[in-house]
Short mmCIF file of C-alpha atoms in Angstrom, two decimals:
data_model
loop_
_atom_site.label_atom_id
_atom_site.label_comp_id
_atom_site.label_asym_id
_atom_site.label_seq_id
_atom_site.Cartn_x
_atom_site.Cartn_y
_atom_site.Cartn_z
CA MET A 1 -13.18 -188.72 109.26
CA SER A 2 -12.65 -190.65 112.47
CA MET A 3 -12.29 -193.96 110.60
CA PHE A 4 -9.27 -195.98 111.59
CA ARG A 5 -7.21 -196.43 108.48
CA GLY A 6 -4.83 -198.99 109.87
CA GLN A 7 -1.47 -199.69 108.39
CA TYR A 8 -1.67 -197.28 105.44
CA ASP A 9 -1.57 -193.95 107.21
CA ASN A 10 1.75 -193.96 109.03
CA ASP A 11 3.78 -191.97 106.53
CA VAL A 12 3.10 -189.79 103.54
CA THR A 13 4.81 -192.08 101.04
CA THR A 14 2.45 -194.99 101.62
CA TRP A 15 -0.54 -195.47 99.33
CA SER A 16 -3.70 -197.05 100.63
CA PRO A 17 -5.25 -199.89 98.60
CA GLN A 18 -7.96 -197.41 97.57
CA GLY A 19 -5.28 -195.21 95.98
CA ARG A 20 -5.26 -192.54 98.68
CA LEU A 21 -2.52 -190.84 100.64
CA HIS A 22 -4.02 -190.60 104.09
CA GLN A 23 -1.34 -188.38 105.53
CA VAL A 24 -2.07 -185.77 102.89
CA GLU A 25 -5.77 -185.98 103.70
CA TYR A 26 -5.04 -185.59 107.40
CA ALA A 27 -2.98 -182.50 106.56
CA MET A 28 -5.97 -181.06 104.68
CA GLU A 29 -8.00 -181.71 107.82
CA ALA A 30 -5.56 -179.54 109.78
CA VAL A 31 -6.60 -176.62 107.56
CA ASN A 32 -10.20 -177.16 108.64
CA GLN A 33 -9.17 -176.73 112.25
CA GLY A 34 -7.88 -173.20 111.72
CA SER A 35 -10.20 -170.20 112.02
CA ALA A 36 -12.07 -169.13 108.91
CA VAL A 37 -10.64 -167.03 106.12
CA VAL A 38 -12.65 -165.63 103.18
CA GLY A 39 -11.31 -164.37 99.86
CA LEU A 40 -13.14 -162.80 96.94
CA SER A 41 -12.33 -160.86 93.79
CA SER A 42 -13.92 -158.52 91.29
CA ASN A 43 -12.54 -157.32 87.98
CA THR A 44 -10.62 -154.57 89.74
CA HIS A 45 -9.98 -155.67 93.33
CA ALA A 46 -9.35 -158.71 95.49
CA VAL A 47 -10.13 -158.89 99.20
CA LEU A 48 -9.26 -161.16 102.12
CA VAL A 49 -11.31 -161.18 105.31
CA ALA A 50 -9.99 -163.28 108.19
CA LEU A 51 -11.19 -164.22 111.65
CA LYS A 52 -8.42 -164.01 114.23
CA ARG A 53 -8.44 -166.30 117.25
CA SER A 54 -6.90 -165.55 120.59
CA GLN A 55 -5.82 -168.35 122.89
CA HIS A 56 -7.33 -166.69 125.93
CA GLN A 57 -8.13 -163.23 127.19
CA LEU A 58 -4.52 -162.44 128.00
CA SER A 59 -3.06 -163.04 124.54
CA ASP A 60 -3.29 -161.08 121.31
CA HIS A 61 -5.37 -162.33 118.43
CA GLN A 62 -3.28 -164.48 116.12
CA LYS A 63 -2.12 -162.80 112.88
CA LYS A 64 -3.85 -164.40 109.90
CA ILE A 65 -2.87 -162.23 106.94
CA TYR A 66 0.68 -161.64 105.72
CA GLN A 67 1.80 -159.14 103.10
CA LEU A 68 4.42 -160.55 100.72
CA ASP A 69 5.15 -157.59 98.46
CA ASP A 70 3.54 -154.38 97.20
CA HIS A 71 1.20 -156.38 95.02
CA VAL A 72 0.50 -159.64 96.85
CA GLY A 73 -0.33 -161.18 100.22
CA PHE A 74 -1.99 -164.23 101.73
CA ALA A 75 -4.22 -165.40 104.55
CA PHE A 76 -3.81 -168.90 105.97
CA ALA A 77 -5.77 -171.46 107.92
CA GLY A 78 -4.26 -174.41 109.75
CA LEU A 79 -1.09 -175.02 111.73
CA THR A 80 -0.03 -171.55 112.83
CA ALA A 81 3.66 -172.48 113.07
CA ASP A 82 3.82 -173.44 109.37
CA ALA A 83 2.67 -170.01 108.18
CA PRO A 84 5.92 -168.07 108.81
CA VAL A 85 7.89 -170.79 107.01
CA ILE A 86 5.83 -170.26 103.88
CA TYR A 87 5.83 -166.51 104.40
CA ASN A 88 9.65 -166.37 104.55
CA TYR A 89 10.00 -168.49 101.44
CA LEU A 90 7.49 -166.52 99.35
CA ARG A 91 8.78 -163.19 100.60
CA LYS A 92 12.25 -164.14 99.40
CA GLU A 93 10.90 -165.33 96.05
CA CYS A 94 9.14 -162.00 95.49
CA LEU A 95 12.19 -160.01 96.53
CA ASP A 96 14.65 -162.05 94.45
CA TYR A 97 12.43 -161.72 91.40
CA ARG A 98 12.17 -157.98 91.88
CA PHE A 99 15.93 -157.69 92.27
CA LEU A 100 16.71 -159.72 89.15
CA ASN A 101 13.92 -158.57 86.86
CA ASP A 102 13.00 -155.07 88.00
CA ASN A 103 9.36 -156.12 88.11
CA SER A 104 6.81 -157.76 90.39
CA LEU A 105 6.49 -161.56 90.41
CA SER A 106 3.30 -162.69 88.73
CA ILE A 107 0.81 -164.28 91.13
CA SER A 108 0.33 -167.49 89.17
CA ARG A 109 4.09 -168.04 88.99
CA MET A 110 4.50 -167.48 92.70
CA VAL A 111 1.67 -169.80 93.63
CA ARG A 112 3.01 -172.44 91.26
CA THR A 113 6.44 -172.47 92.90
CA LEU A 114 4.78 -172.85 96.29
CA SER A 115 2.52 -175.65 95.07
CA SER A 116 5.56 -177.38 93.64
CA ARG A 117 7.23 -177.31 97.02
CA ALA A 118 4.07 -178.45 98.75
CA GLN A 119 3.70 -181.37 96.34
CA SER A 120 7.27 -182.53 96.82
CA ARG A 121 6.59 -182.79 100.54
CA THR A 122 3.85 -185.29 99.75
CA GLN A 123 6.32 -187.46 97.89
CA ARG A 124 9.31 -187.44 100.23
CA TYR A 125 9.90 -189.83 103.05
CA GLY A 126 10.76 -188.56 106.51
CA GLY A 127 8.88 -185.28 106.33
CA ARG A 128 5.31 -184.13 106.38
CA PRO A 129 3.17 -181.91 104.18
CA TYR A 130 2.54 -178.27 105.09
CA GLY A 131 -0.27 -177.98 107.62
CA VAL A 132 -1.74 -174.78 106.16
CA GLY A 133 -3.95 -173.81 103.28
CA LEU A 134 -3.58 -170.33 101.83
CA LEU A 135 -5.82 -167.83 100.14
CA VAL A 136 -3.52 -165.61 98.07
CA ILE A 137 -4.64 -162.31 96.60
CA GLY A 138 -2.58 -160.19 94.27
CA SER A 139 -2.42 -157.94 91.27
CA ASP A 140 -0.09 -158.31 88.30
CA SER A 141 0.08 -157.61 84.59
CA SER A 142 -2.83 -159.96 83.89
CA GLY A 143 -5.12 -158.31 86.47
CA VAL A 144 -6.27 -159.29 89.97
CA ALA A 145 -6.09 -162.87 91.15
CA LEU A 146 -7.30 -165.03 94.02
CA PHE A 147 -5.68 -168.43 94.52
CA GLN A 148 -6.27 -171.20 97.01
CA THR A 149 -3.46 -173.60 97.93
CA CYS A 150 -3.68 -176.89 99.83
CA PRO A 151 -1.24 -179.13 101.69
CA SER A 152 -1.70 -181.57 98.80
CA GLY A 153 0.05 -179.15 96.46
CA ILE A 154 -3.02 -178.42 94.37
CA GLU A 155 -3.62 -174.75 93.53
CA TYR A 156 -6.99 -173.36 92.57
CA ALA A 157 -7.67 -170.05 90.85
CA CYS A 158 -10.91 -168.75 92.36
CA ARG A 159 -13.42 -165.99 92.06
CA ALA A 160 -14.26 -166.46 95.74
CA MET A 161 -13.36 -169.02 98.41
CA ALA A 162 -13.48 -169.71 102.13
CA ILE A 163 -11.34 -172.12 104.17
CA GLY A 164 -11.01 -173.01 107.84
CA ALA A 165 -13.48 -173.88 110.60
CA ARG A 166 -17.16 -173.76 109.60
CA SER A 167 -16.14 -172.33 106.22
CA GLN A 168 -18.85 -174.32 104.43
CA SER A 169 -21.39 -171.74 105.63
CA ALA A 170 -19.27 -168.99 104.16
CA ARG A 171 -18.87 -170.89 100.89
CA THR A 172 -22.63 -171.30 100.69
CA TYR A 173 -23.07 -167.53 101.03
CA LEU A 174 -20.38 -166.90 98.41
CA GLU A 175 -22.01 -169.33 95.97
CA ARG A 176 -25.32 -167.54 96.35
CA CYS A 177 -23.83 -164.12 95.60
CA LEU A 178 -21.20 -165.25 93.13
CA LYS A 179 -22.62 -163.43 90.13
CA GLN A 180 -22.42 -160.07 91.87
CA PHE A 181 -18.70 -160.16 92.63
CA GLU A 182 -17.29 -159.57 89.16
CA THR A 183 -18.63 -156.02 88.94
CA SER A 184 -18.81 -155.21 92.64
CA SER A 185 -17.33 -152.03 94.00
CA LEU A 186 -14.54 -152.39 96.53
CA GLN A 187 -16.84 -151.42 99.40
CA ASP A 188 -19.45 -154.01 98.40
CA LEU A 189 -16.76 -156.66 97.99
CA VAL A 190 -15.55 -156.11 101.55
CA GLN A 191 -19.12 -156.19 102.85
CA HIS A 192 -19.75 -159.50 101.06
CA GLY A 193 -16.56 -160.85 102.65
CA LEU A 194 -17.64 -159.76 106.11
CA ARG A 195 -21.11 -161.25 105.66
CA ALA A 196 -19.56 -164.52 104.48
CA LEU A 197 -17.22 -164.54 107.48
CA LYS A 198 -20.12 -163.82 109.82
CA GLU A 199 -21.75 -167.06 108.66
CA THR A 200 -18.84 -169.02 110.15
CA LEU A 201 -19.18 -167.52 113.66
CA PRO A 202 -20.45 -169.58 116.56
CA SER A 203 -23.64 -168.14 118.00
CA ASP A 204 -22.03 -166.41 120.96
CA MET A 205 -19.40 -164.56 118.90
CA GLU A 206 -19.38 -161.23 117.08
CA LEU A 207 -17.08 -159.58 114.56
CA THR A 208 -15.02 -156.93 116.32
CA ASN A 209 -12.04 -154.81 115.30
CA GLN A 210 -9.90 -157.14 117.41
CA ASN A 211 -10.80 -160.38 115.69
CA VAL A 212 -11.19 -159.25 112.07
CA SER A 213 -8.44 -158.60 109.50
CA ILE A 214 -9.16 -157.16 106.08
CA ALA A 215 -6.65 -157.07 103.22
CA ILE A 216 -7.22 -155.29 99.92
CA VAL A 217 -5.35 -155.23 96.63
CA GLY A 218 -6.34 -153.89 93.22
CA ILE A 219 -5.18 -153.20 89.70
CA ASP A 220 -4.01 -149.73 90.68
CA THR A 221 -4.04 -150.29 94.42
CA GLN A 222 -1.13 -151.64 96.41
CA PHE A 223 -1.71 -154.41 98.93
CA SER A 224 -2.88 -153.02 102.24
CA LEU A 225 -3.67 -154.76 105.51
CA ASN A 226 -6.35 -153.31 107.78
CA GLU A 227 -6.52 -154.28 111.44
CA GLY A 228 -7.73 -152.76 114.68
CA ASP A 229 -9.11 -149.24 114.18
CA LYS A 230 -8.78 -149.50 110.43
CA VAL A 231 -11.56 -152.07 110.18
CA ASP A 232 -14.04 -149.98 112.19
CA ILE A 233 -15.37 -148.28 109.11
CA TYR A 234 -16.16 -151.62 107.44
CA LEU A 235 -17.74 -153.09 110.56
CA ALA A 236 -19.84 -149.96 111.00
CA GLU A 237 -21.18 -150.33 107.47
CA LEU A 238 -21.92 -154.00 108.11
CA LYS A 239 -23.82 -153.14 111.29
CA ALA A 240 -25.74 -150.32 109.59
CA ALA A 241 -26.79 -152.56 106.72
CA ALA A 242 -27.89 -155.27 109.15
CA GLU A 243 -29.98 -152.85 111.16
CA ALA A 244 -31.50 -151.27 108.05
CA ALA A 245 -32.56 -154.55 106.49
CA ALA A 246 -33.55 -156.13 109.84
CA SER A 247 -34.52 -159.76 109.37
CA ASP A 248 -34.19 -159.62 105.57
CA ASP A 249 -30.49 -158.83 105.76
CA ARG A 250 -29.43 -162.48 105.55
CA LYS A 251 -31.21 -163.19 102.25
CA PRO A 252 -28.96 -162.12 99.34
CA PRO A 253 -30.78 -160.20 96.53
CA ASP A 254 -30.77 -162.60 93.61
CA SER A 255 -30.72 -165.97 95.38
CA ALA A 256 -33.61 -167.19 93.23
CA GLU A 257 -31.82 -166.39 89.98
CA ALA A 258 -28.59 -167.96 91.13
CA MET A 259 -30.29 -171.28 91.81
CA GLU A 260 -32.04 -171.47 88.41
CA VAL A 261 -30.87 -174.23 86.11
CA GLU A 262 -30.49 -172.95 82.55
CA SER A 263 -32.36 -174.94 79.94
CA THR A 264 -31.61 -174.77 76.24
CA ARG B 1 44.04 -163.69 73.28
CA ARG B 2 40.47 -164.80 72.70
CA VAL B 3 37.92 -164.46 69.95
CA HIS B 4 36.08 -161.20 70.31
CA GLY B 5 33.47 -159.14 68.51
CA GLY B 6 33.57 -155.51 67.51
CA ALA B 7 31.10 -152.70 67.87
CA VAL B 8 27.37 -152.99 68.29
CA VAL B 9 25.32 -149.97 67.29
CA GLY B 10 21.76 -149.23 68.40
CA VAL B 11 19.36 -146.48 67.36
CA CYS B 12 15.88 -145.82 68.75
CA TYR B 13 13.22 -144.43 66.47
CA ASP B 14 9.64 -143.37 67.15
CA GLN B 15 8.15 -146.86 66.79
CA GLY B 16 11.04 -149.13 67.78
CA VAL B 17 14.74 -149.86 67.85
CA LEU B 18 17.38 -150.90 65.34
CA LEU B 19 20.47 -152.86 66.40
CA ALA B 20 23.40 -153.71 64.15
CA ALA B 21 26.66 -155.61 64.53
CA ASP B 22 29.18 -156.94 62.03
CA THR B 23 29.63 -160.65 61.54
CA VAL B 24 33.34 -161.09 62.17
CA GLY B 25 34.94 -162.83 65.16
CA SER B 26 38.41 -161.38 65.52
CA PHE B 27 41.40 -163.12 67.01
CA GLY B 28 43.50 -160.05 67.71
CA SER B 29 44.05 -158.59 64.28
CA LEU B 30 43.12 -161.82 62.51
CA ALA B 31 39.61 -162.02 61.07
CA LYS B 32 39.19 -165.60 62.23
CA LEU B 33 35.44 -166.29 62.04
CA LYS B 34 33.55 -164.55 59.31
CA HIS B 35 29.91 -165.45 59.95
CA VAL B 36 29.39 -164.74 63.62
CA SER B 37 25.98 -163.53 64.73
CA ARG B 38 26.22 -160.93 67.49
CA VAL B 39 22.67 -159.62 67.45
CA HIS B 40 19.92 -161.98 68.53
CA LYS B 41 16.21 -162.12 69.05
CA ILE B 42 15.30 -163.15 72.58
CA ASN B 43 11.51 -163.16 72.37
CA ASP B 44 8.78 -161.13 70.67
CA MET B 45 9.62 -158.06 72.72
CA VAL B 46 13.39 -158.11 73.16
CA ALA B 47 16.62 -158.38 71.20
CA VAL B 48 20.21 -158.22 72.43
CA GLY B 49 23.54 -157.48 70.81
CA PHE B 50 26.93 -157.91 72.40
CA SER B 51 30.54 -157.00 71.76
CA GLY B 52 33.64 -158.32 73.47
CA ASP B 53 34.47 -161.91 74.28
CA LEU B 54 32.32 -164.12 72.08
CA ALA B 55 32.45 -167.13 74.41
CA ASP B 56 31.19 -165.06 77.33
CA GLY B 57 28.57 -163.40 75.17
CA ASP B 58 27.30 -166.72 73.89
CA CYS B 59 27.20 -168.08 77.43
CA LEU B 60 24.89 -165.27 78.61
CA LEU B 61 22.86 -165.49 75.43
CA ASN B 62 22.35 -169.20 76.06
CA GLU B 63 21.14 -168.43 79.60
CA LEU B 64 18.68 -165.90 78.23
CA GLN B 65 17.41 -168.35 75.62
CA ASN B 66 16.91 -170.97 78.34
CA MET B 67 14.91 -168.46 80.35
CA VAL B 68 12.68 -167.92 77.32
CA ILE B 69 12.19 -171.68 77.02
CA ASP B 70 11.29 -171.83 80.71
CA ASP B 71 8.64 -169.18 80.10
CA SER B 72 7.12 -171.13 77.25
CA VAL B 73 7.16 -174.35 79.30
CA LEU B 74 5.29 -172.66 82.16
CA ASP B 75 2.92 -171.25 79.55
CA ASP B 76 1.19 -168.79 81.84
CA GLY B 77 1.27 -165.69 79.66
CA THR B 78 4.26 -164.12 81.39
CA GLU B 79 7.14 -163.22 79.08
CA LEU B 80 10.51 -161.61 79.73
CA SER B 81 10.10 -157.88 79.23
CA PRO B 82 12.93 -155.70 77.86
CA ARG B 83 13.43 -154.21 81.28
CA ALA B 84 13.59 -157.63 82.89
CA VAL B 85 16.32 -158.77 80.47
CA PHE B 86 18.15 -155.50 81.04
CA CYS B 87 17.94 -155.83 84.82
CA TRP B 88 18.93 -159.49 84.80
CA LEU B 89 22.02 -158.84 82.66
CA THR B 90 23.00 -155.93 84.87
CA ARG B 91 22.73 -158.02 88.01
CA VAL B 92 24.66 -160.97 86.55
CA LEU B 93 27.43 -158.83 85.07
CA HIS B 94 27.77 -156.84 88.23
CA HIS B 95 27.90 -159.98 90.31
CA ARG B 96 30.74 -161.37 88.24
CA ARG B 97 32.55 -158.04 88.39
CA ASN B 98 32.36 -158.27 92.16
CA LYS B 99 34.06 -161.65 92.00
CA LEU B 100 36.78 -160.14 89.80
CA ASP B 101 35.81 -162.63 87.09
CA PRO B 102 33.80 -160.62 84.61
CA PHE B 103 31.84 -161.64 81.57
CA TYR B 104 33.99 -159.58 79.22
CA ASN B 105 31.18 -158.00 77.21
CA GLN B 106 29.14 -154.96 76.50
CA PHE B 107 25.50 -155.78 75.92
CA ILE B 108 22.84 -153.70 74.26
CA VAL B 109 19.28 -154.67 75.15
CA ALA B 110 16.72 -153.43 72.63
CA GLY B 111 13.03 -153.90 73.10
CA PHE B 112 9.53 -152.61 72.83
CA ASP B 113 7.92 -151.90 76.18
CA LYS B 114 4.33 -152.98 75.56
CA LYS B 115 3.06 -151.51 78.79
CA ALA B 116 4.45 -148.03 78.17
CA ASN B 117 4.02 -148.49 74.40
CA LYS B 118 7.50 -147.12 73.85
CA PRO B 119 10.79 -148.43 72.49
CA PHE B 120 13.42 -149.30 75.07
CA MET B 121 17.19 -149.52 74.75
CA GLY B 122 19.84 -149.97 77.40
CA CYS B 123 23.49 -150.81 77.61
CA VAL B 124 25.31 -152.91 80.24
CA ASN B 125 29.05 -153.31 80.37
CA LEU B 126 31.46 -155.78 81.96
CA LEU B 127 31.49 -153.76 85.17
CA GLY B 128 27.78 -154.22 85.56
CA TYR B 129 27.25 -150.54 84.94
CA SER B 130 24.10 -149.89 82.96
CA TRP B 131 22.36 -146.97 81.33
CA GLU B 132 19.36 -146.32 79.12
CA GLU B 133 19.72 -144.23 75.99
CA SER B 134 18.18 -143.74 72.57
CA ILE B 135 21.55 -144.01 70.80
CA ILE B 136 24.17 -146.49 71.92
CA ALA B 137 27.41 -147.79 70.45
CA THR B 138 29.89 -150.19 72.04
CA GLY B 139 33.56 -150.82 71.43
CA MET B 140 35.05 -148.80 68.61
CA GLY B 141 31.59 -147.53 67.86
CA LEU B 142 31.98 -145.29 70.87
CA HIS B 143 34.58 -143.31 68.98
CA PHE B 144 33.50 -143.66 65.38
CA ALA B 145 29.74 -144.03 65.41
CA LEU B 146 28.50 -142.28 68.52
CA PRO B 147 29.61 -138.72 67.70
CA TYR B 148 27.92 -138.97 64.32
CA MET B 149 24.75 -140.42 65.88
CA ARG B 150 24.75 -137.68 68.49
CA SER B 151 25.03 -134.93 65.88
CA GLN B 152 22.10 -136.45 63.95
CA GLN B 153 20.05 -136.70 67.11
CA GLU B 154 20.80 -133.12 68.18
CA ALA B 155 19.79 -131.89 64.75
CA LYS B 156 16.34 -133.35 65.44
CA SER B 157 16.00 -131.20 68.59
CA GLY B 158 14.28 -133.76 70.77
CA VAL B 159 12.05 -135.25 68.07
CA PRO B 160 12.66 -139.00 67.72
CA PHE B 161 14.07 -140.40 64.48
CA THR B 162 11.71 -141.81 61.92
CA PHE B 163 12.37 -145.36 60.78
CA GLU B 164 14.08 -144.18 57.57
CA GLU B 165 16.24 -141.70 59.45
CA ALA B 166 17.26 -144.38 61.94
CA GLN B 167 18.15 -146.73 59.09
CA THR B 168 20.31 -144.06 57.48
CA VAL B 169 22.10 -143.32 60.75
CA LEU B 170 22.71 -147.02 61.29
CA THR B 171 23.94 -147.70 57.75
CA LYS B 172 26.32 -144.78 57.83
CA SER B 173 27.60 -145.76 61.29
CA MET B 174 28.35 -149.29 60.12
CA ALA B 175 30.04 -147.98 56.99
CA CYS B 176 32.14 -145.62 59.06
CA LEU B 177 33.14 -148.46 61.34
CA TYR B 178 34.22 -150.58 58.40
CA ALA B 179 36.22 -147.72 56.93
CA ARG B 180 37.94 -146.53 60.10
CA ASP B 181 38.21 -149.52 62.45
CA CYS B 182 41.20 -151.73 61.63
CA ARG B 183 39.27 -154.77 62.83
CA GLY B 184 36.14 -153.68 60.97
CA TRP B 185 34.19 -155.87 58.56
CA PRO B 186 31.81 -154.96 55.73
CA GLN B 187 29.14 -157.55 56.49
CA TYR B 188 26.67 -156.90 59.25
CA GLN B 189 23.25 -157.91 60.52
CA VAL B 190 20.42 -155.68 61.69
CA VAL B 191 17.68 -156.50 64.15
CA LYS B 192 14.50 -154.42 64.19
CA VAL B 193 12.30 -154.40 67.31
CA ASP B 194 8.89 -152.76 67.35
CA GLY B 195 5.37 -153.30 68.59
CA ALA B 196 4.80 -156.04 66.03
CA GLY B 197 7.79 -158.12 67.11
CA VAL B 198 11.45 -158.72 66.42
CA VAL B 199 12.83 -159.16 62.91
CA LYS B 200 16.41 -160.08 62.09
CA SER B 201 17.67 -159.14 58.65
CA ASP B 202 19.89 -161.10 56.30
CA VAL B 203 23.51 -160.08 56.15
CA GLN B 204 23.94 -156.58 54.75
CA TYR B 205 26.99 -155.01 53.24
CA SER B 206 28.67 -151.70 53.90
CA ARG B 207 29.42 -149.77 50.76
CA VAL B 208 32.33 -147.48 51.34
CA ALA B 209 33.84 -145.22 48.73
CA PHE B 210 37.44 -144.30 49.37
CA LYS B 211 37.28 -141.25 47.19
CA GLU B 212 40.65 -139.70 48.06
CA SER B 213 42.70 -142.82 47.63
CA ALA B 214 40.66 -144.53 44.94
CA ASP B 215 43.42 -144.17 42.36
CA TYR B 216 45.92 -146.03 44.49
CA ILE B 217 43.77 -148.98 45.44
CA GLU B 218 43.70 -152.29 43.66
CA GLY B 219 41.89 -155.35 44.77
CA ARG B 220 38.49 -156.85 45.49
CA ASN B 221 36.88 -153.94 47.23
CA SER B 222 37.70 -151.17 44.79
#
């Protein structure tokens, strides 16, 4: 990633001879610099678990999860200043839709309008792409949804995903346990999210009620954001499970089955 | 003076909704256009009918049809629900009323609410005032059709009409409108909305018997 790309990376409207837009790729790299965010969904619920950073001891931990409407919210990773811009735009989209149509905006529609905007910023001279990636969770008439968006304008519908610093470790955990999520209970889903997030921590850091945010939405459950005292109950369960299983806690139950290659 | 349409009549029954409107576009007292369609299918869940200024009505109808096309282009399974169409029309009509430049119409939105599994019918007028009801009539229908529809509904004591009963109420309302409204017209179209979709009928004819004055009448309709 530290390769010098020379004269093809000065603005977003310049292609490289290899057919790449380096500015867009650099913007995706900005997402990797933000603190980790994990999202996962079952048939009935979707959950976001985010790690909040604080600049130093004197400042609050930076807000990572925003609620957009009764039925939808997102967590972001990347350039902190870009998040409120996207938040304000999506909030207005949700509200306008509700005002005009007496109904909640469907998640796929909302994500598509954002991706459209993000893409146009990769094709316009004089500006730059968004410096944030989002994990959006929501519930609409077609059920619960988890979407990932990128500065490139691509949107991904996911069962589970992690973005941000050291998120590969979280993604590895999520891949191992993927088969369990569909039918997980809400409690188990949150615990999976916390365990995935834990994988991204540096060795000297712990999950506390100051640096963890948990958001939940479901088919019959409105979006709710849990911070501070409200996450104690989830962290307590995480700690109890870790103590109970001791050194075996880190090995997920059906890792062997998940790695099997099916043969016909 | 502009080309305008007469009454639209709507009746809810247990499984769906029936909407009817005659096919004349009047220019004052002149029956200028004789094959105007004032009830329309929007999508598989919703139909609308409008009375009043035909240009304004067609303009809003065109907007609605474009919204349906947008939905099919996006192709993500989301469709305009009856309530969404109802809300949208209310907001647009009210907005124009606020600018003192109204769309001079009364709209009836008829649909089947798939989520609640119930028929839906609402009316919005040029002021942007809206209401939901199981029997609605606009224009002259307010005076000629609605009292009759109300008496039929009250006779049912809270039980919804059956499809046949709703058809009878509708047919008689349209016949009454032809007989009593000076700008009335014997040809009309009916749209049926239920769980299976929206079906628009061919042009139907009101049969009116002028029993008292039959002896004095000569001409095509006697």
